[in-house]
Amino acid sequence: MSEGCGLGFLEQLDVPVVAAPMAGGVSTPELAAAVNGAGGLGFLAAGYLAADAMAAQVDRLRALSGRPFGVNVFVPDRDTADPQALAAYRERIAPEAARLGTEAGPAHWGDDDYRAKLAALRSARVPVVSFTFGCPEAGDIAALRRTGTEVLVTVTTAEEAAAAEDAGADALCVQGAEAGGHQGSFEDTYERTIPLARLLAEVRGRVRIPLVAAGGITGAAAVQRCLAGGAVAAQLGTALLRTPESGAQQVHKDALVQQRFDRTTVTRAFSGRRARALANRFVAEHGGVAPGAYPHVHHMTGPLRAAAARAGDAETLHLWAGACYRSAADRPAAEVVGRIAEGL
């Protein structure tokens, strides 16, 4: 299958597996290329990257693989943060920063270079572009589609799914509550988390476009359940975290198999937006009071998280993980996808 796969790329996959775009350096071009080579769809994560850095990763992936791939973009929201709440959280985590020999970063809003990324993606004619944290404007979707790009929108409710279909999305990523990392949605509230099986059924009943199921999927049996539930493919995130191609910090990879981390939880402690992570000390001490302010809290905790990674401090690091994290294996990404293909 050549890169110019045209419309309906999901139905053309050799293996119905999509690599989750994991921002922060986890979804490397090498990881995307490995998933491509195994017959799935590799993804790059443009979140937190400037447009030129994103373009460089696209060029690198194209040098590694001639197969279709995707790039994920964060949709910016309005700045509604409470300055007093941010100041209080900064004061709260100041001792954490001091212990690590650093200071909390500036808490500020930003659009993550959104417009520049869209322009670069249109110019590069990337086969697939997906969106997280909201639905892009219909005009932006149409502009991408005119270049031959297919557009996915991540949704967490049937209402979001219907809105994305109306906006012109080609397909939807249906993200259940079991998903690791940020749980992309149009609104940031804890009450909106819905288990994948129920959410997939609800969305399937509302829209006609293809669905990719996401959330707690690590093996062939889970992929089969998603396909039986109306999805055309399943998205793997945590299942790929421990692969050698993953750019996850080693302390993060190790934590997934350490007995002291025995559950996941949804928290705003690290970014100000709800995300599923291993329940460590930082989450226990600060998660209950972290303000709902993204990306402000993300920028504030950035220096702490970087210092924790350097120190190998798993109790202070953002250990994003899906509900089935124990199934993540330390083996090549192509082998992870290959074993799923064998079991289908």
Tab-separated table of C-alpha atoms in Angstrom:
chain	number	residue	atom	x	y	z
A	1	MET	CA	0.000	0.000	0.000
A	2	SER	CA	1.572	3.284	-1.075
A	3	GLU	CA	1.522	6.486	0.988
A	4	GLY	CA	-1.135	7.995	-1.255
A	5	CYS	CA	-3.753	5.639	0.100
A	6	GLY	CA	-6.707	7.925	-0.602
A	7	LEU	CA	-10.009	7.832	1.248
A	8	GLY	CA	-10.904	4.811	3.338
A	9	PHE	CA	-7.383	4.190	4.636
A	10	LEU	CA	-8.699	2.416	7.734
A	11	GLU	CA	-10.328	-0.308	5.670
A	12	GLN	CA	-7.063	-0.780	3.776
A	13	LEU	CA	-4.871	-1.588	6.778
A	14	ASP	CA	-3.248	-5.022	6.731
A	15	VAL	CA	-3.728	-5.213	10.508
A	16	PRO	CA	-6.577	-3.205	12.124
A	17	VAL	CA	-4.241	-1.471	14.560
A	18	VAL	CA	-3.481	2.225	14.939
A	19	ALA	CA	-0.609	3.479	17.083
A	20	ALA	CA	-1.812	6.049	19.589
A	21	PRO	CA	-0.116	9.422	19.214
A	22	MET	CA	1.662	9.938	22.544
A	23	ALA	CA	3.014	13.464	22.965
A	24	GLY	CA	6.106	14.475	24.872
A	25	GLY	CA	8.581	12.437	22.835
A	26	VAL	CA	7.029	8.976	23.218
A	27	SER	CA	5.718	8.561	19.653
A	28	THR	CA	8.976	8.665	17.741
A	29	PRO	CA	9.291	8.352	13.952
A	30	GLU	CA	10.931	4.987	14.607
A	31	LEU	CA	7.900	3.767	16.540
A	32	ALA	CA	5.507	4.947	13.832
A	33	ALA	CA	7.632	3.306	11.140
A	34	ALA	CA	7.726	0.012	13.047
A	35	VAL	CA	3.938	-0.077	13.362
A	36	ASN	CA	3.643	0.802	9.670
A	37	GLY	CA	6.000	-1.998	8.731
A	38	ALA	CA	3.918	-4.492	10.692
A	39	GLY	CA	0.791	-3.546	8.740
A	40	GLY	CA	-0.806	-1.018	11.082
A	41	LEU	CA	-0.988	2.762	10.996
A	42	GLY	CA	1.831	4.641	12.699
A	43	PHE	CA	1.254	8.044	14.269
A	44	LEU	CA	3.349	11.034	15.212
A	45	ALA	CA	2.320	13.310	18.081
A	46	ALA	CA	2.638	17.011	17.288
A	47	GLY	CA	1.513	18.088	20.761
A	48	TYR	CA	4.072	20.347	22.513
A	49	LEU	CA	6.153	20.627	19.321
A	50	ALA	CA	6.636	23.753	17.241
A	51	ALA	CA	5.491	23.481	13.632
A	52	ASP	CA	9.033	23.198	12.283
A	53	ALA	CA	9.893	20.413	14.740
A	54	MET	CA	6.734	18.574	13.701
A	55	ALA	CA	7.696	18.951	10.032
A	56	ALA	CA	11.144	17.517	10.771
A	57	GLN	CA	9.557	14.447	12.351
A	58	VAL	CA	7.307	14.015	9.310
A	59	ASP	CA	10.375	14.137	7.051
A	60	ARG	CA	12.166	11.602	9.242
A	61	LEU	CA	9.207	9.206	9.187
A	62	ARG	CA	8.917	9.484	5.423
A	63	ALA	CA	12.597	8.545	5.164
A	64	LEU	CA	11.915	5.453	7.284
A	65	SER	CA	8.616	4.316	5.795
A	66	GLY	CA	6.724	4.708	2.541
A	67	ARG	CA	3.432	3.632	4.083
A	68	PRO	CA	0.559	5.861	5.259
A	69	PHE	CA	0.904	7.498	8.661
A	70	GLY	CA	-0.874	10.042	10.811
A	71	VAL	CA	-0.046	13.169	12.787
A	72	ASN	CA	-2.023	14.229	15.850
A	73	VAL	CA	-2.682	17.867	16.750
A	74	PHE	CA	-4.059	19.421	19.950
A	75	VAL	CA	-7.048	21.734	19.439
A	76	PRO	CA	-6.557	24.828	21.626
A	77	ASP	CA	-9.290	25.961	23.985
A	78	ARG	CA	-10.077	29.366	25.452
A	79	ASP	CA	-8.072	30.646	28.406
A	80	THR	CA	-10.437	30.315	31.370
A	81	ALA	CA	-7.874	29.657	34.099
A	82	ASP	CA	-8.315	31.147	37.565
A	83	PRO	CA	-5.129	33.109	38.422
A	84	GLN	CA	-5.693	32.672	42.146
A	85	ALA	CA	-6.039	28.907	41.818
A	86	LEU	CA	-2.852	28.784	39.758
A	87	ALA	CA	-0.973	30.851	42.319
A	88	ALA	CA	-2.139	28.576	45.106
A	89	TYR	CA	-1.034	25.469	43.203
A	90	ARG	CA	2.364	27.040	42.474
A	91	GLU	CA	2.833	27.650	46.190
A	92	ARG	CA	1.745	24.106	46.964
A	93	ILE	CA	4.261	22.444	44.625
A	94	ALA	CA	7.136	24.842	45.386
A	95	PRO	CA	8.676	22.419	47.930
A	96	GLU	CA	8.531	19.652	45.316
A	97	ALA	CA	10.456	21.853	42.894
A	98	ALA	CA	13.011	22.852	45.536
A	99	ARG	CA	13.616	19.218	46.448
A	100	LEU	CA	14.448	18.524	42.805
A	101	GLY	CA	16.684	21.565	42.509
A	102	THR	CA	14.417	23.527	40.213
A	103	GLU	CA	11.476	25.953	40.199
A	104	ALA	CA	7.957	25.736	38.856
A	105	GLY	CA	7.617	27.066	35.324
A	106	PRO	CA	5.484	30.010	34.203
A	107	ALA	CA	1.798	29.153	34.078
A	108	HIS	CA	0.550	30.469	30.760
A	109	TRP	CA	-1.922	29.732	28.013
A	110	GLY	CA	-0.834	28.942	24.448
A	111	ASP	CA	-2.299	27.575	21.228
A	112	ASP	CA	0.484	24.984	20.754
A	113	ASP	CA	1.411	26.590	17.400
A	114	TYR	CA	-1.926	25.367	16.080
A	115	ARG	CA	-2.354	27.507	12.953
A	116	ALA	CA	1.258	27.028	11.874
A	117	LYS	CA	0.901	23.258	12.274
A	118	LEU	CA	-2.224	23.158	10.135
A	119	ALA	CA	-0.465	25.123	7.403
A	120	ALA	CA	2.562	22.809	7.544
A	121	LEU	CA	0.370	19.709	7.418
A	122	ARG	CA	-1.523	21.015	4.405
A	123	SER	CA	1.758	21.744	2.663
A	124	ALA	CA	3.180	18.319	3.516
A	125	ARG	CA	0.005	16.513	2.390
A	126	VAL	CA	0.147	14.171	5.346
A	127	PRO	CA	-2.065	11.113	4.740
A	128	VAL	CA	-3.957	11.339	8.050
A	129	VAL	CA	-4.379	14.099	10.629
A	130	SER	CA	-6.156	13.500	13.922
A	131	PHE	CA	-7.298	16.003	16.516
A	132	THR	CA	-7.476	15.760	20.297
A	133	PHE	CA	-8.998	18.053	22.953
A	134	GLY	CA	-11.789	19.192	20.675
A	135	CYS	CA	-13.159	19.364	17.162
A	136	PRO	CA	-11.486	21.706	14.667
A	137	GLU	CA	-13.537	24.164	12.678
A	138	ALA	CA	-15.297	22.718	9.657
A	139	GLY	CA	-13.251	24.996	7.399
A	140	ASP	CA	-9.994	23.590	8.762
A	141	ILE	CA	-11.189	20.038	8.176
A	142	ALA	CA	-12.245	20.903	4.632
A	143	ALA	CA	-8.886	22.550	3.909
A	144	LEU	CA	-7.008	19.422	4.973
A	145	ARG	CA	-9.299	17.167	2.976
A	146	ARG	CA	-8.700	19.249	-0.147
A	147	THR	CA	-5.034	18.269	0.033
A	148	GLY	CA	-5.958	14.567	0.164
A	149	THR	CA	-5.616	14.270	3.942
A	150	GLU	CA	-8.128	12.221	5.912
A	151	VAL	CA	-9.250	13.694	9.220
A	152	LEU	CA	-9.986	11.911	12.508
A	153	VAL	CA	-11.428	13.555	15.585
A	154	THR	CA	-11.081	12.082	19.081
A	155	VAL	CA	-14.403	11.920	20.918
A	156	THR	CA	-15.524	10.809	24.374
A	157	THR	CA	-19.320	11.076	24.036
A	158	ALA	CA	-21.922	10.349	21.377
A	159	GLU	CA	-22.733	14.059	21.250
A	160	GLU	CA	-19.137	14.916	20.433
A	161	ALA	CA	-19.167	12.199	17.772
A	162	ALA	CA	-22.216	13.646	16.055
A	163	ALA	CA	-20.706	17.141	16.118
A	164	ALA	CA	-17.445	15.912	14.592
A	165	GLU	CA	-19.290	14.043	11.844
A	166	ASP	CA	-21.269	17.204	11.080
A	167	ALA	CA	-18.003	19.167	10.877
A	168	GLY	CA	-16.746	16.858	8.131
A	169	ALA	CA	-14.522	14.340	9.919
A	170	ASP	CA	-13.714	11.213	7.894
A	171	ALA	CA	-13.491	8.992	10.969
A	172	LEU	CA	-13.562	9.145	14.748
A	173	CYS	CA	-11.278	7.906	17.490
A	174	VAL	CA	-13.676	6.754	20.212
A	175	GLN	CA	-11.747	7.079	23.460
A	176	GLY	CA	-13.047	5.177	26.444
A	177	ALA	CA	-12.341	5.844	30.102
A	178	GLU	CA	-9.694	3.095	30.177
A	179	ALA	CA	-7.327	5.089	27.959
A	180	GLY	CA	-3.990	6.223	29.331
A	181	GLY	CA	-2.712	9.770	29.256
A	182	HIS	CA	-4.899	12.722	28.425
A	183	GLN	CA	-8.479	11.798	27.766
A	184	GLY	CA	-9.300	14.118	24.897
A	185	SER	CA	-12.734	15.697	25.024
A	186	PHE	CA	-14.463	18.967	24.246
A	187	GLU	CA	-14.946	19.662	27.961
A	188	ASP	CA	-12.716	18.802	30.886
A	189	THR	CA	-14.889	17.188	33.541
A	190	TYR	CA	-14.462	13.958	35.441
A	191	GLU	CA	-18.091	12.973	34.972
A	192	ARG	CA	-17.731	12.457	31.220
A	193	THR	CA	-15.604	9.308	31.342
A	194	ILE	CA	-17.456	6.387	29.759
A	195	PRO	CA	-16.143	2.791	29.486
A	196	LEU	CA	-15.093	1.937	25.948
A	197	ALA	CA	-17.598	-0.851	25.231
A	198	ARG	CA	-20.572	1.330	26.168
A	199	LEU	CA	-19.173	4.412	24.463
A	200	LEU	CA	-18.475	2.504	21.239
A	201	ALA	CA	-22.066	1.254	21.143
A	202	GLU	CA	-23.454	4.731	21.795
A	203	VAL	CA	-21.319	6.344	19.105
A	204	ARG	CA	-22.020	3.573	16.595
A	205	GLY	CA	-25.704	4.318	17.056
A	206	ARG	CA	-25.243	8.013	16.255
A	207	VAL	CA	-22.823	8.216	13.313
A	208	ARG	CA	-22.068	6.459	10.038
A	209	ILE	CA	-18.369	7.214	9.587
A	210	PRO	CA	-15.657	4.670	10.558
A	211	LEU	CA	-14.621	4.335	14.187
A	212	VAL	CA	-11.283	3.587	15.825
A	213	ALA	CA	-11.667	2.234	19.361
A	214	ALA	CA	-9.224	3.395	22.042
A	215	GLY	CA	-8.777	2.629	25.710
A	216	GLY	CA	-7.171	-0.309	27.508
A	217	ILE	CA	-6.461	-2.344	24.362
A	218	THR	CA	-3.358	-4.504	24.549
A	219	GLY	CA	-3.955	-7.783	22.710
A	220	ALA	CA	-5.806	-9.646	20.006
A	221	ALA	CA	-8.815	-10.509	22.175
A	222	ALA	CA	-9.405	-6.839	22.990
A	223	VAL	CA	-9.031	-5.884	19.334
A	224	GLN	CA	-11.569	-8.555	18.385
A	225	ARG	CA	-14.058	-7.161	20.909
A	226	CYS	CA	-13.643	-3.702	19.398
A	227	LEU	CA	-14.208	-4.984	15.880
A	228	ALA	CA	-17.279	-6.902	17.026
A	229	GLY	CA	-18.532	-3.695	18.637
A	230	GLY	CA	-18.484	-1.775	15.389
A	231	ALA	CA	-14.961	-0.368	15.144
A	232	VAL	CA	-12.839	-0.862	12.034
A	233	ALA	CA	-9.569	-0.647	13.974
A	234	ALA	CA	-8.208	-0.449	17.514
A	235	GLN	CA	-5.717	2.041	18.868
A	236	LEU	CA	-2.742	0.915	20.963
A	237	GLY	CA	-0.980	3.314	23.306
A	238	THR	CA	0.198	1.830	26.579
A	239	ALA	CA	0.815	-1.484	24.810
A	240	LEU	CA	3.630	0.240	22.899
A	241	LEU	CA	5.161	2.219	25.777
A	242	ARG	CA	7.816	-0.354	26.684
A	243	THR	CA	8.929	-1.089	23.125
A	244	PRO	CA	12.513	-0.134	22.246
A	245	GLU	CA	11.196	2.285	19.620
A	246	SER	CA	9.173	4.198	22.215
A	247	GLY	CA	10.665	7.463	23.410
A	248	ALA	CA	9.235	7.071	26.924
A	249	GLN	CA	11.657	7.700	29.772
A	250	GLN	CA	13.210	4.492	31.121
A	251	VAL	CA	11.849	5.267	34.587
A	252	HIS	CA	8.372	5.361	33.051
A	253	LYS	CA	8.878	2.048	31.250
A	254	ASP	CA	10.161	0.421	34.432
A	255	ALA	CA	7.277	1.729	36.554
A	256	LEU	CA	4.754	-0.144	34.406
A	257	VAL	CA	6.009	-3.447	35.804
A	258	GLN	CA	6.946	-2.408	39.351
A	259	GLN	CA	4.691	-3.863	42.023
A	260	ARG	CA	4.475	-0.645	44.030
A	261	PHE	CA	2.403	0.899	41.243
A	262	ASP	CA	-0.678	-1.263	41.516
A	263	ARG	CA	-3.381	0.908	39.928
A	264	THR	CA	-4.112	3.840	37.667
A	265	THR	CA	-6.164	6.917	38.400
A	266	VAL	CA	-7.415	9.983	36.563
A	267	THR	CA	-5.692	13.157	37.696
A	268	ARG	CA	-5.113	16.823	36.857
A	269	ALA	CA	-1.987	17.000	39.012
A	270	PHE	CA	0.537	17.250	36.190
A	271	SER	CA	-1.194	19.165	33.409
A	272	GLY	CA	-4.425	20.701	34.641
A	273	ARG	CA	-6.367	18.403	32.336
A	274	ARG	CA	-7.659	14.975	33.269
A	275	ALA	CA	-5.347	12.139	32.338
A	276	ARG	CA	-4.946	8.523	33.409
A	277	ALA	CA	-1.661	7.746	35.120
A	278	LEU	CA	-0.121	5.307	37.552
A	279	ALA	CA	-1.098	6.349	41.069
A	280	ASN	CA	2.150	7.632	42.555
A	281	ARG	CA	2.942	9.921	45.490
A	282	PHE	CA	2.623	13.177	43.528
A	283	VAL	CA	-0.848	12.221	42.351
A	284	ALA	CA	-1.923	11.224	45.860
A	285	GLU	CA	-0.692	14.456	47.422
A	286	HIS	CA	-1.682	16.989	44.769
A	287	GLY	CA	-4.260	15.478	42.430
A	288	GLY	CA	-7.232	16.387	44.554
A	289	VAL	CA	-6.478	20.105	44.519
A	290	ALA	CA	-4.900	20.688	41.091
A	291	PRO	CA	-6.855	23.347	39.191
A	292	GLY	CA	-8.549	22.560	35.900
A	293	ALA	CA	-6.246	24.807	33.904
A	294	TYR	CA	-4.591	23.432	30.771
A	295	PRO	CA	-1.935	24.080	29.505
A	296	HIS	CA	-1.094	26.352	32.446
A	297	VAL	CA	-0.438	23.535	34.925
A	298	HIS	CA	1.417	21.568	32.242
A	299	HIS	CA	3.879	24.449	31.863
A	300	MET	CA	4.050	24.960	35.627
A	301	THR	CA	5.014	21.357	36.381
A	302	GLY	CA	7.254	20.947	33.334
A	303	PRO	CA	10.556	21.697	35.123
A	304	LEU	CA	9.593	19.380	37.993
A	305	ARG	CA	8.748	16.533	35.645
A	306	ALA	CA	11.961	16.997	33.668
A	307	ALA	CA	14.012	16.978	36.868
A	308	ALA	CA	12.176	13.904	38.140
A	309	ALA	CA	12.921	12.082	34.895
A	310	ARG	CA	16.618	12.935	35.163
A	311	ALA	CA	16.661	11.740	38.767
A	312	GLY	CA	14.740	8.540	38.017
A	313	ASP	CA	12.085	9.667	40.504
A	314	ALA	CA	8.989	7.685	39.570
A	315	GLU	CA	7.007	9.036	42.526
A	316	THR	CA	7.081	12.571	41.085
A	317	LEU	CA	6.870	11.815	37.367
A	318	HIS	CA	3.781	11.772	35.140
A	319	LEU	CA	3.459	8.040	34.511
A	320	TRP	CA	0.719	8.013	31.878
A	321	ALA	CA	-0.788	4.538	31.572
A	322	GLY	CA	-3.992	2.869	30.445
A	323	ALA	CA	-6.051	0.573	32.643
A	324	CYS	CA	-4.392	-2.589	31.237
A	325	TYR	CA	-0.836	-1.336	31.724
A	326	ARG	CA	0.476	-4.620	33.114
A	327	SER	CA	0.153	-6.131	29.635
A	328	ALA	CA	2.700	-3.727	28.140
A	329	ALA	CA	5.639	-5.817	26.963
A	330	ASP	CA	9.307	-5.072	26.456
A	331	ARG	CA	9.470	-6.277	22.871
A	332	PRO	CA	9.765	-4.622	19.437
A	333	ALA	CA	6.697	-2.737	18.240
A	334	ALA	CA	6.491	-4.885	15.110
A	335	GLU	CA	6.280	-7.956	17.320
A	336	VAL	CA	3.497	-6.402	19.428
A	337	VAL	CA	1.458	-5.732	16.298
A	338	GLY	CA	2.429	-9.069	14.780
A	339	ARG	CA	1.148	-11.034	17.765
A	340	ILE	CA	-2.165	-9.241	17.503
A	341	ALA	CA	-2.348	-10.060	13.803
A	342	GLU	CA	-1.687	-13.729	14.574
A	343	GLY	CA	-4.525	-13.787	17.108
A	344	LEU	CA	-7.175	-12.263	14.849
